[in-house]
XYZ file of C-alpha atoms in Angstrom:
145
model
C 33.126 192.511 7.844
C 36.318 192.647 9.932
C 37.560 189.447 8.382
C 36.872 190.829 4.927
C 39.050 193.823 5.624
C 41.770 191.887 7.325
C 41.222 193.472 10.738
C 42.585 191.225 13.500
C 41.513 191.699 17.101
C 44.163 190.995 19.750
C 42.828 188.295 22.065
C 42.670 189.064 25.775
C 45.466 187.247 27.595
C 46.231 187.151 31.299
C 49.357 185.734 32.933
C 49.974 184.685 36.494
C 53.223 183.354 38.058
C 52.868 180.427 40.468
C 55.943 178.784 42.022
C 58.225 180.187 39.342
C 56.052 179.138 36.384
C 54.133 181.556 34.205
C 50.583 180.388 33.413
C 48.877 182.100 30.466
C 45.130 182.159 29.935
C 43.029 183.354 26.970
C 39.379 184.271 27.186
C 37.316 181.043 27.364
C 40.546 178.991 27.774
C 40.002 175.321 28.753
C 43.460 174.017 27.757
C 45.221 174.344 31.102
C 46.015 171.020 32.773
C 43.931 172.112 35.816
C 41.019 173.369 33.776
C 38.495 171.161 35.596
C 39.479 172.626 38.950
C 39.500 176.114 37.450
C 35.929 175.598 36.134
C 34.802 174.474 39.632
C 36.406 177.556 41.151
C 34.730 179.819 38.522
C 31.369 178.240 39.512
C 32.135 178.930 43.197
C 33.185 182.478 42.341
C 29.879 183.007 40.415
C 27.886 181.884 43.483
C 29.809 184.139 45.866
C 29.637 187.066 43.480
C 25.835 186.814 43.239
C 25.739 186.864 47.088
C 27.818 190.006 46.999
C 25.247 191.598 44.618
C 27.145 191.103 41.384
C 25.165 191.522 38.188
C 27.084 190.982 34.905
C 27.502 194.058 32.666
C 26.669 192.596 29.302
C 26.636 195.977 27.505
C 30.263 195.421 26.367
C 29.551 192.027 24.823
C 29.003 192.899 21.201
C 28.268 189.388 20.041
C 24.775 188.648 18.668
C 23.887 186.053 21.354
C 21.322 185.777 24.121
C 21.800 187.357 27.565
C 22.653 184.055 29.205
C 25.433 183.396 26.730
C 26.699 186.866 27.132
C 26.959 186.310 30.903
C 28.806 183.018 30.323
C 31.183 184.776 27.875
C 31.893 187.506 30.347
C 32.618 185.136 33.131
C 35.246 183.352 30.988
C 37.415 186.470 30.474
C 41.079 185.640 30.893
C 41.588 187.699 34.094
C 38.656 185.854 35.807
C 40.178 182.506 34.761
C 43.558 183.699 36.123
C 41.992 184.894 39.381
C 40.288 181.507 39.764
C 43.638 179.753 39.170
C 45.288 182.082 41.675
C 42.651 181.350 44.311
C 43.370 177.641 43.796
C 47.163 177.754 43.811
C 48.298 180.804 45.867
C 47.840 180.544 49.630
C 46.584 183.574 51.565
C 47.847 186.102 52.525
C 50.049 186.180 49.418
C 48.440 188.533 46.817
C 47.291 187.215 43.503
C 49.243 189.099 40.798
C 48.093 189.116 37.228
C 49.443 190.753 34.074
C 46.991 191.479 31.277
C 47.806 192.534 27.715
C 44.652 194.634 27.278
C 42.718 197.102 29.421
C 40.559 195.467 32.033
C 36.853 195.677 31.203
C 34.200 197.252 33.423
C 32.717 193.837 34.326
C 36.025 192.267 35.265
C 36.965 195.321 37.291
C 33.680 195.126 39.281
C 34.026 191.336 39.697
C 37.621 191.632 40.900
C 36.581 194.127 43.605
C 33.827 191.826 44.794
C 36.090 188.698 44.651
C 38.682 190.482 46.806
C 36.031 191.085 49.433
C 34.260 187.645 49.159
C 37.515 185.691 49.464
C 39.395 188.223 51.591
C 42.241 188.295 49.148
C 44.439 191.007 47.635
C 44.409 190.907 43.863
C 46.781 192.970 41.720
C 46.055 193.293 38.032
C 48.527 195.110 35.769
C 46.589 195.940 32.645
C 47.751 197.863 29.612
C 47.475 201.227 31.340
C 47.944 200.826 35.105
C 48.082 198.720 38.216
C 44.767 197.880 39.875
C 45.161 196.830 43.526
C 41.904 195.248 44.713
C 41.448 194.842 48.400
C 38.264 194.415 50.522
C 35.988 195.387 47.675
C 37.741 198.500 46.421
C 40.391 199.320 43.853
C 43.417 201.604 44.103
C 42.284 203.421 40.911
C 39.119 204.565 42.706
C 37.154 203.272 39.713
C 38.873 205.743 37.412
C 40.736 203.955 34.714
């Protein structure tokens, strides 16, 4: 119906700077030269998140697909891919800084909080409305965004 009416949805895009180079990721992106390493890190993140008590919030996935596919889709959001890349390429204690063109979704916000605790890393996400500074399992927005 959206296609019939010419409605175009802006794709989620996250950018991260590493060693003076901007890396851009779209949701589900597998085009990056390090995509195999990123996929392994995403798998590691998923395991650690489950140990932290993470349960994907699939309510926002409006696609007509089964729950498992919804979880997979959620875990391939651009900011999670960018965080995985940041964990691979940015040494601690340097914060991982990400710019996002859209508002961060509830699921990615929860995941980023838990990732910051599980990996003991500071993560800063600048979304369309504000900065989110994730540290030790909490966010500077106090979950109000």
